[in-house]
mmCIF file of C-alpha atoms and ligand atoms in Angstrom:
data_model
loop_
_atom_site.group_PDB
_atom_site.id
_atom_site.type_symbol
_atom_site.label_atom_id
_atom_site.label_comp_id
_atom_site.label_asym_id
_atom_site.label_seq_id
_atom_site.Cartn_x
_atom_site.Cartn_y
_atom_site.Cartn_z
ATOM 1 C CA MET A 1 -29.364 9.720 1.090
ATOM 2 C CA ILE A 2 -30.746 11.117 -2.117
ATOM 3 C CA CYS A 3 -29.685 11.055 -5.576
ATOM 4 C CA SER A 4 -27.625 14.498 -7.073
ATOM 5 C CA LYS A 5 -29.204 14.062 -10.095
ATOM 6 C CA CYS A 6 -32.870 13.381 -9.633
ATOM 7 C CA GLY A 7 -33.816 12.964 -5.891
ATOM 8 C CA GLN A 8 -34.551 9.498 -6.077
ATOM 9 C CA ARG A 9 -33.022 7.209 -2.883
ATOM 10 C CA ALA A 10 -29.348 6.980 -3.485
ATOM 11 C CA ILE A 11 -27.637 3.292 -3.281
ATOM 12 C CA LEU A 12 -23.848 5.104 -3.385
ATOM 13 C CA SER A 13 -21.975 7.751 -1.977
ATOM 14 C CA GLN A 14 -19.048 8.332 -3.959
ATOM 15 C CA ARG A 15 -17.008 10.409 -1.467
ATOM 16 C CA TYR A 16 -14.442 11.091 -4.164
ATOM 17 C CA SER A 17 -16.639 13.203 -6.442
ATOM 18 C CA GLY A 18 -18.999 14.075 -3.668
ATOM 19 C CA LEU A 19 -22.062 12.356 -5.554
ATOM 20 C CA HIS A 20 -25.102 10.375 -4.359
ATOM 21 C CA LEU A 21 -26.203 8.296 -7.182
ATOM 22 C CA CYS A 22 -29.557 6.098 -7.173
ATOM 23 C CA GLN A 23 -29.668 2.942 -8.823
ATOM 24 C CA ASP A 24 -30.361 4.022 -12.588
ATOM 25 C CA HIS A 25 -27.829 6.517 -12.337
ATOM 26 C CA PHE A 26 -24.918 4.795 -11.112
ATOM 27 C CA VAL A 27 -25.710 2.302 -13.696
ATOM 28 C CA GLU A 28 -25.428 5.015 -15.930
ATOM 29 C CA ASP A 29 -22.687 6.675 -14.552
ATOM 30 C CA PHE A 30 -20.323 3.265 -14.379
ATOM 31 C CA GLU A 31 -20.812 2.449 -17.998
ATOM 32 C CA ARG A 32 -20.087 5.866 -19.010
ATOM 33 C CA ARG A 33 -16.652 6.068 -17.031
ATOM 34 C CA ALA A 34 -15.861 2.673 -18.475
ATOM 35 C CA ALA A 35 -17.004 3.611 -21.982
ATOM 36 C CA GLU A 36 -14.743 6.936 -21.770
ATOM 37 C CA THR A 37 -11.581 4.829 -20.698
ATOM 38 C CA VAL A 38 -12.392 2.296 -23.772
ATOM 39 C CA ARG A 39 -11.961 5.352 -25.732
ATOM 40 C CA GLU A 40 -9.980 7.751 -24.478
ATOM 41 C CA ASN A 41 -7.574 4.670 -24.742
ATOM 42 C CA ASP A 42 -8.494 3.454 -28.129
ATOM 43 C CA MET A 43 -8.623 0.147 -26.041
ATOM 44 C CA VAL A 44 -11.054 -1.322 -28.744
ATOM 45 C CA LYS A 45 -11.382 -0.978 -32.711
ATOM 46 C CA ASP A 46 -14.110 -2.528 -35.162
ATOM 47 C CA GLY A 47 -13.296 -5.698 -36.330
ATOM 48 C CA GLU A 48 -11.386 -7.213 -33.391
ATOM 49 C CA ARG A 49 -12.150 -10.350 -31.487
ATOM 50 C CA ILE A 50 -11.641 -9.283 -27.543
ATOM 51 C CA ALA A 51 -10.615 -11.821 -25.180
ATOM 52 C CA VAL A 52 -11.839 -11.149 -22.148
ATOM 53 C CA ALA A 53 -10.884 -12.740 -18.628
ATOM 54 C CA VAL A 54 -13.449 -13.892 -16.815
ATOM 55 C CA SER A 55 -12.918 -15.683 -13.587
ATOM 56 C CA GLY A 56 -16.097 -15.369 -12.237
ATOM 57 C CA GLY A 57 -15.272 -12.912 -9.564
ATOM 58 C CA LYS A 58 -16.894 -9.330 -9.219
ATOM 59 C CA ASP A 59 -14.483 -7.363 -11.564
ATOM 60 C CA SER A 60 -14.422 -9.642 -14.172
ATOM 61 C CA THR A 61 -17.770 -10.269 -14.224
ATOM 62 C CA ALA A 62 -18.416 -6.480 -14.287
ATOM 63 C CA LEU A 63 -16.001 -6.003 -16.979
ATOM 64 C CA LEU A 64 -18.563 -8.661 -18.880
ATOM 65 C CA LEU A 65 -21.471 -7.139 -18.794
ATOM 66 C CA ALA A 66 -19.864 -3.463 -19.103
ATOM 67 C CA LEU A 67 -18.032 -4.629 -22.416
ATOM 68 C CA ALA A 68 -21.401 -6.258 -23.626
ATOM 69 C CA LYS A 69 -23.429 -2.831 -23.061
ATOM 70 C CA ILE A 70 -20.342 -0.879 -24.332
ATOM 71 C CA LEU A 71 -19.683 -2.589 -27.362
ATOM 72 C CA GLU A 72 -23.359 -3.441 -28.271
ATOM 73 C CA GLY A 73 -23.810 -3.125 -32.394
ATOM 74 C CA ARG A 74 -20.504 -2.545 -32.567
ATOM 75 C CA ASN A 75 -18.513 -4.715 -35.020
ATOM 76 C CA VAL A 76 -16.363 -6.529 -32.050
ATOM 77 C CA GLU A 77 -16.634 -10.132 -31.276
ATOM 78 C CA MET A 78 -15.965 -11.103 -27.233
ATOM 79 C CA VAL A 79 -14.638 -14.308 -26.230
ATOM 80 C CA ALA A 80 -14.410 -15.592 -22.247
ATOM 81 C CA VAL A 81 -11.113 -16.970 -21.153
ATOM 82 C CA THR A 82 -11.103 -18.319 -17.676
ATOM 83 C CA VAL A 83 -8.184 -19.639 -16.235
ATOM 84 C CA ASP A 84 -8.735 -22.574 -13.895
ATOM 85 C CA GLU A 85 -5.267 -22.348 -11.466
ATOM 86 C CA GLY A 86 -6.040 -25.291 -9.256
ATOM 87 C CA ILE A 87 -7.302 -23.734 -5.951
ATOM 88 C CA ALA A 88 -9.302 -26.179 -4.066
ATOM 89 C CA GLY A 89 -12.378 -24.991 -2.378
ATOM 90 C CA TYR A 90 -11.928 -21.605 -4.200
ATOM 91 C CA ARG A 91 -12.283 -21.720 -8.146
ATOM 92 C CA ASP A 92 -14.478 -24.363 -8.467
ATOM 93 C CA ASP A 93 -17.266 -22.141 -7.482
ATOM 94 C CA THR A 94 -15.975 -18.788 -9.401
ATOM 95 C CA ILE A 95 -16.012 -20.938 -12.449
ATOM 96 C CA LYS A 96 -19.589 -21.994 -11.874
ATOM 97 C CA ALA A 97 -20.326 -18.206 -11.891
ATOM 98 C CA ALA A 98 -17.881 -17.311 -15.084
ATOM 99 C CA ARG A 99 -19.908 -20.263 -16.686
ATOM 100 C CA SER A 100 -22.818 -18.785 -15.834
ATOM 101 C CA ILE A 101 -22.679 -15.138 -17.173
ATOM 102 C CA CYS A 102 -21.295 -16.278 -20.215
ATOM 103 C CA GLU A 103 -24.328 -17.980 -20.766
ATOM 104 C CA ARG A 104 -26.548 -15.288 -19.580
ATOM 105 C CA LEU A 105 -24.807 -13.062 -22.198
ATOM 106 C CA GLY A 106 -24.170 -15.529 -24.937
ATOM 107 C CA VAL A 107 -20.390 -15.048 -25.027
ATOM 108 C CA GLU A 108 -18.392 -18.071 -26.128
ATOM 109 C CA GLN A 109 -16.288 -19.737 -23.319
ATOM 110 C CA ARG A 110 -13.131 -21.166 -23.147
ATOM 111 C CA ILE A 111 -11.713 -23.270 -20.131
ATOM 112 C CA VAL A 112 -7.874 -23.215 -19.559
ATOM 113 C CA SER A 113 -5.900 -24.811 -16.940
ATOM 114 C CA PHE A 114 -2.766 -25.038 -14.843
ATOM 115 C CA GLN A 115 -2.714 -28.631 -14.638
ATOM 116 C CA GLU A 116 -3.182 -28.694 -18.654
ATOM 117 C CA GLU A 117 -0.830 -25.760 -19.568
ATOM 118 C CA PHE A 118 1.599 -26.627 -17.095
ATOM 119 C CA GLY A 119 1.574 -30.114 -15.595
ATOM 120 C CA PHE A 120 0.586 -28.824 -11.831
ATOM 121 C CA LYS A 121 -2.202 -27.444 -10.061
ATOM 122 C CA LEU A 122 -1.466 -24.336 -8.311
ATOM 123 C CA ASP A 123 -2.226 -25.848 -5.106
ATOM 124 C CA GLU A 124 0.436 -28.472 -5.948
ATOM 125 C CA ILE A 125 2.820 -26.074 -6.749
ATOM 126 C CA VAL A 126 3.105 -24.176 -3.659
ATOM 127 C CA ALA A 127 2.435 -27.251 -0.743
ATOM 128 C CA GLY A 128 5.395 -26.717 1.270
ATOM 129 C CA LYS A 129 6.889 -23.643 0.031
ATOM 130 C CA ASN A 130 7.845 -20.537 1.643
ATOM 131 C CA GLU A 131 6.947 -18.192 -1.618
ATOM 132 C CA ALA A 132 4.323 -16.297 -1.904
ATOM 133 C CA PRO A 133 1.708 -18.298 -4.127
ATOM 134 C CA CYS A 134 0.564 -15.270 -6.146
ATOM 135 C CA THR A 135 4.055 -14.700 -7.843
ATOM 136 C CA PHE A 136 3.725 -18.154 -9.072
ATOM 137 C CA CYS A 137 -0.183 -17.769 -9.927
ATOM 138 C CA GLY A 138 0.516 -14.123 -11.997
ATOM 139 C CA VAL A 139 3.331 -15.561 -13.957
ATOM 140 C CA PHE A 140 1.537 -18.891 -15.207
ATOM 141 C CA ARG A 141 -2.021 -16.955 -15.013
ATOM 142 C CA LYS A 142 -0.418 -14.166 -17.621
ATOM 143 C CA SER A 143 0.883 -16.835 -19.910
ATOM 144 C CA ALA A 144 -2.153 -18.908 -20.299
ATOM 145 C CA LEU A 145 -4.150 -16.173 -20.739
ATOM 146 C CA ASN A 146 -1.927 -15.071 -23.664
ATOM 147 C CA ARG A 147 -1.638 -18.562 -25.082
ATOM 148 C CA ALA A 148 -5.301 -19.079 -24.973
ATOM 149 C CA ALA A 149 -6.103 -15.301 -26.699
ATOM 150 C CA LYS A 150 -3.084 -16.517 -29.599
ATOM 151 C CA LEU A 151 -5.164 -19.879 -29.891
ATOM 152 C CA LEU A 152 -8.617 -17.968 -30.395
ATOM 153 C CA GLY A 153 -7.201 -15.376 -32.566
ATOM 154 C CA ALA A 154 -7.948 -12.710 -30.240
ATOM 155 C CA THR A 155 -6.600 -9.265 -30.961
ATOM 156 C CA LYS A 156 -6.642 -7.627 -27.061
ATOM 157 C CA VAL A 157 -7.065 -9.339 -24.097
ATOM 158 C CA ALA A 158 -9.470 -7.609 -21.525
ATOM 159 C CA THR A 159 -8.765 -8.083 -17.974
ATOM 160 C CA GLY A 160 -11.301 -6.726 -15.270
ATOM 161 C CA HIS A 161 -8.369 -5.060 -13.082
ATOM 162 C CA ASN A 162 -10.350 -1.842 -11.193
ATOM 163 C CA LEU A 163 -8.800 1.013 -9.811
ATOM 164 C CA ASP A 164 -8.030 -0.384 -6.350
ATOM 165 C CA ASP A 165 -5.728 -2.878 -8.199
ATOM 166 C CA GLU A 166 -4.177 -0.523 -10.332
ATOM 167 C CA ALA A 167 -3.185 1.996 -7.791
ATOM 168 C CA GLN A 168 -2.003 -1.051 -5.260
ATOM 169 C CA SER A 169 0.307 -1.920 -8.499
ATOM 170 C CA VAL A 170 1.774 1.456 -8.750
ATOM 171 C CA MET A 171 2.360 1.880 -4.956
ATOM 172 C CA MET A 172 4.154 -1.632 -4.712
ATOM 173 C CA ASN A 173 6.217 -0.701 -7.580
ATOM 174 C CA TYR A 174 7.325 2.552 -5.580
ATOM 175 C CA LEU A 175 7.819 0.347 -2.378
ATOM 176 C CA LYS A 176 9.802 -1.998 -4.243
ATOM 177 C CA GLY A 177 11.650 0.517 -5.876
ATOM 178 C CA ASP A 178 11.206 -1.545 -9.342
ATOM 179 C CA ILE A 179 11.027 1.894 -11.691
ATOM 180 C CA GLU A 180 11.421 -0.358 -14.915
ATOM 181 C CA ARG A 181 8.330 -2.316 -14.180
ATOM 182 C CA LEU A 182 6.083 0.729 -13.174
ATOM 183 C CA LEU A 183 6.835 1.861 -16.321
ATOM 184 C CA ARG A 184 6.240 -1.089 -18.494
ATOM 185 C CA PHE A 185 2.573 -1.018 -16.286
ATOM 186 C CA ARG A 186 1.467 1.576 -18.999
ATOM 187 C CA PRO A 187 0.284 0.575 -22.163
ATOM 188 C CA ARG A 188 2.839 -1.120 -24.084
ATOM 189 C CA ARG A 189 3.736 -1.170 -27.883
ATOM 190 C CA GLU A 190 2.900 -3.821 -29.795
ATOM 191 C CA GLN A 191 5.478 -6.642 -29.395
ATOM 192 C CA PRO A 192 5.484 -10.066 -31.517
ATOM 193 C CA GLY A 193 3.584 -12.601 -29.740
ATOM 194 C CA LEU A 194 2.479 -10.290 -26.859
ATOM 195 C CA VAL A 195 -1.641 -10.182 -27.081
ATOM 196 C CA PRO A 196 -2.151 -6.304 -26.317
ATOM 197 C CA ARG A 197 -3.879 -6.098 -22.492
ATOM 198 C CA VAL A 198 -6.600 -3.530 -21.850
ATOM 199 C CA LYS A 199 -8.370 -2.918 -18.568
ATOM 200 C CA PRO A 200 -11.833 -1.019 -18.755
ATOM 201 C CA LEU A 201 -12.348 -0.702 -15.609
ATOM 202 C CA ARG A 202 -8.874 0.791 -14.343
ATOM 203 C CA ASP A 203 -10.870 4.055 -13.421
ATOM 204 C CA ILE A 204 -13.651 2.271 -11.319
ATOM 205 C CA PRO A 205 -13.076 1.879 -7.501
ATOM 206 C CA GLU A 206 -13.323 -2.088 -6.451
ATOM 207 C CA LYS A 207 -16.545 -1.236 -4.424
ATOM 208 C CA GLU A 208 -18.501 0.046 -7.503
ATOM 209 C CA THR A 209 -17.729 -3.421 -9.165
ATOM 210 C CA ALA A 210 -19.516 -5.408 -6.797
ATOM 211 C CA LEU A 211 -22.498 -3.033 -6.555
ATOM 212 C CA TYR A 212 -22.695 -3.119 -10.359
ATOM 213 C CA CYS A 213 -22.596 -6.727 -10.357
ATOM 214 C CA MET A 214 -25.431 -6.601 -7.703
ATOM 215 C CA VAL A 215 -27.768 -4.371 -9.416
ATOM 216 C CA LYS A 216 -27.221 -5.941 -12.612
ATOM 217 C CA GLY A 217 -28.383 -9.318 -11.067
ATOM 218 C CA ALA A 218 -24.928 -11.005 -11.276
ATOM 219 C CA TYR A 219 -23.194 -10.527 -7.762
ATOM 220 C CA THR A 220 -22.095 -14.168 -6.385
ATOM 221 C CA GLU A 221 -21.142 -14.442 -2.900
ATOM 222 C CA SER A 222 -17.428 -15.846 -3.524
ATOM 223 C CA ARG A 223 -14.564 -16.571 -0.885
ATOM 224 C CA GLU A 224 -11.493 -14.613 -1.309
ATOM 225 C CA CYS A 225 -8.561 -16.541 -2.613
ATOM 226 C CA PRO A 226 -6.697 -18.524 0.438
ATOM 227 C CA TYR A 227 -3.499 -17.476 -0.646
ATOM 228 C CA ALA A 228 -4.533 -13.587 -1.125
ATOM 229 C CA GLN A 229 -3.342 -12.525 2.511
ATOM 230 C CA LEU A 230 0.240 -14.113 2.033
ATOM 231 C CA SER A 231 1.108 -11.474 -0.483
ATOM 232 C CA LEU A 232 2.532 -7.770 -0.488
ATOM 233 C CA ARG A 233 -0.221 -6.872 -2.062
ATOM 234 C CA ALA A 234 -2.839 -7.563 0.577
ATOM 235 C CA ASP A 235 -0.753 -5.003 2.898
ATOM 236 C CA VAL A 236 -0.614 -2.479 0.468
ATOM 237 C CA ARG A 237 -4.614 -3.141 0.266
ATOM 238 C CA ASP A 238 -5.036 -2.509 3.705
ATOM 239 C CA MET A 239 -2.794 0.419 3.696
ATOM 240 C CA MET A 240 -4.171 2.232 0.798
ATOM 241 C CA ASN A 241 -7.523 1.411 2.311
ATOM 242 C CA SER A 242 -6.995 2.971 5.470
ATOM 243 C CA ILE A 243 -5.271 6.523 3.290
ATOM 244 C CA GLU A 244 -8.482 6.276 1.202
ATOM 245 C CA ARG A 245 -10.772 6.425 4.237
ATOM 246 C CA LEU A 246 -9.170 9.181 5.469
ATOM 247 C CA PHE A 247 -8.472 11.725 2.419
ATOM 248 C CA PRO A 248 -10.989 9.980 -0.183
ATOM 249 C CA GLY A 249 -9.759 10.571 -3.976
ATOM 250 C CA THR A 250 -6.279 8.939 -2.909
ATOM 251 C CA ARG A 251 -6.321 5.769 -5.439
ATOM 252 C CA GLN A 252 -6.961 8.572 -8.216
ATOM 253 C CA SER A 253 -4.181 10.871 -7.199
ATOM 254 C CA THR A 254 -1.992 7.886 -7.117
ATOM 255 C CA LEU A 255 -2.496 6.331 -10.592
ATOM 256 C CA ARG A 256 -2.911 10.151 -12.079
ATOM 257 C CA GLY A 257 0.491 10.971 -10.701
ATOM 258 C CA PHE A 258 1.642 7.570 -11.898
ATOM 259 C CA GLU A 259 0.666 8.781 -15.665
ATOM 260 C CA ARG A 260 2.643 12.044 -14.773
ATOM 261 C CA ILE A 261 5.555 10.160 -14.317
ATOM 262 C CA ALA A 262 4.924 8.038 -17.487
ATOM 263 C CA ALA A 263 4.378 11.012 -19.567
ATOM 264 C CA MET A 264 7.529 12.675 -18.467
ATOM 265 C CA ALA A 265 9.465 9.538 -19.084
ATOM 266 C CA LYS A 266 8.202 9.426 -22.650
ATOM 267 C CA GLY A 267 10.595 9.059 -25.212
ATOM 268 C CA LYS A 268 13.743 8.277 -22.758
ATOM 269 C CA TRP A 269 12.503 5.255 -21.730
ATOM 270 C CA THR A 270 11.301 2.930 -24.514
ATOM 271 C CA GLY A 271 10.971 -0.119 -22.824
ATOM 272 C CA ILE A 272 13.247 -3.140 -24.102
ATOM 273 C CA ASP A 273 12.210 -5.469 -27.329
ATOM 274 C CA LEU A 274 10.997 -8.844 -26.272
ATOM 275 C CA LEU A 275 12.466 -11.801 -27.256
ATOM 276 C CA LYS A 276 11.144 -15.496 -28.018
ATOM 277 C CA CYS A 277 11.731 -18.213 -24.819
ATOM 278 C CA ARG A 278 14.234 -20.629 -26.118
ATOM 279 C CA LYS A 279 11.735 -23.547 -24.560
ATOM 280 C CA CYS A 280 7.914 -22.382 -25.095
ATOM 281 C CA GLY A 281 8.196 -19.692 -27.668
ATOM 282 C CA GLU A 282 6.279 -16.968 -25.473
ATOM 283 C CA PRO A 283 7.641 -13.518 -25.560
ATOM 284 C CA CYS A 284 9.960 -12.589 -22.743
ATOM 285 C CA VAL A 285 12.726 -10.217 -21.636
ATOM 286 C CA ARG A 286 15.757 -13.096 -20.914
ATOM 287 C CA ASP A 287 15.970 -16.059 -23.403
ATOM 288 C CA LEU A 288 13.622 -18.629 -20.943
ATOM 289 C CA CYS A 289 10.378 -16.904 -19.900
ATOM 290 C CA LYS A 290 9.491 -16.696 -16.323
ATOM 291 C CA ALA A 291 7.087 -19.264 -16.745
ATOM 292 C CA CYS A 292 9.760 -22.030 -17.961
ATOM 293 C CA GLU A 293 12.081 -20.754 -15.296
ATOM 294 C CA LEU A 294 9.794 -21.355 -12.722
ATOM 295 C CA LEU A 295 9.019 -24.879 -13.970
ATOM 296 C CA GLU A 296 12.344 -25.568 -14.501
ATOM 297 C CA ARG A 297 12.829 -24.866 -10.432
ATOM 298 C CA LEU A 298 9.918 -27.267 -9.618
ATOM 299 C CA ARG A 299 10.898 -29.939 -11.631
ATOM 300 C CA LEU A 300 14.282 -29.791 -10.081
HETATM 301 FE FE1 SF4 B 1 -3.708 -16.180 -7.755
HETATM 302 FE FE2 SF4 B 1 -3.010 -14.898 -5.513
HETATM 303 FE FE3 SF4 B 1 -4.779 -14.126 -7.009
HETATM 304 FE FE4 SF4 B 1 -4.730 -15.951 -5.390
HETATM 305 S S1 SF4 B 1 -4.566 -14.154 -4.592
HETATM 306 S S2 SF4 B 1 -5.852 -16.139 -7.632
HETATM 307 S S3 SF4 B 1 -2.904 -16.988 -5.452
HETATM 308 S S4 SF4 B 1 -2.961 -14.040 -7.842
#
C-alpha cells in the first residue's frame, strides 16, 4: 500500500476518505484535522488555561500530544486532570501512563479520586448492584472534572472524545428517544459554575487516535475497563462498527446528520438555565445535582 500523497509506504488506509497515508502524512493529517476542529469551533482563545482530561488511555494521550503541537507558541496554558475512579486492576496502569505523558510534555498534572471527592471507589459503589457502572462513573467523573477545573482556574475542559464516541452518543440518544439530551450534546451556551467543555478529536476515528499514539511513541497497551461491556454503549459500539465496515463513513454521516438537526432546532430549543445544587453548589438541572442524588441513594 502506497501513500496517496508521496509514494512512500502507507501505514493507514482511510476507507472513508479513500486515502492511504504514510507515517508523516498521517501525522500531518491528524494534527491538521484536530487543529481545524479547534479553530472552526473557536475552542481555544489566547490567554486561556485548559484543563485537559488525561486518563492515560489512547484517546486522552493523543489529545494531550495533539494539543501540545497545535497550541505550540500560543499564549495558552494546559494542565492535566486525571480522575481515579477506583477501578482495581485497570485504572492504576493508565494513571502511570498519564503521569508519564505529562512528564514527557512538561504539563502539570492533578489527580483527583472518587474516594476523596465522594467517599467511595467505583468498585465499592457498584458491588452487588444491578445498575450499569457507567451510569455512576459518568456522573461522578463529570462532576469531579468540573470541580477540579474550577479549582485550577481553568477556562475550558478538553476531553479526548473521538468520532466513534460522538457517533455512539448520538445513536444512543436516538435509540432512547432522548431528544433533549441529544440537543444538549452540541456546544452549550456558557452557564455559571460549568466550565465549558471542548472535544478537539471529535472528528477523528478511534483507530487513528491509537495509531497516532503509536507513531508518537506514546502507546501503552491497556486493558479495557472491566465494566465497559455492561453498558448500552458497548452494544451500540458493536453495531456501529459492523455498519462502518459495510458502509465506510457512517460515523461521519451520523454526526453530520445530528449537526443538521441541531442547526434546525437552533432558536427553537434554547436549553435550560442551570440551577445550583442545594448540597454541593455544582450546576444542575433540578435543585439536587445528579451526583448528590446518587450519593444520597448510596448512603440510604
Ligand atoms: Fe467508567 Fe464505564 Fe468508562 Fe469504565 S467504561 S471507565 S465504568 S464510564
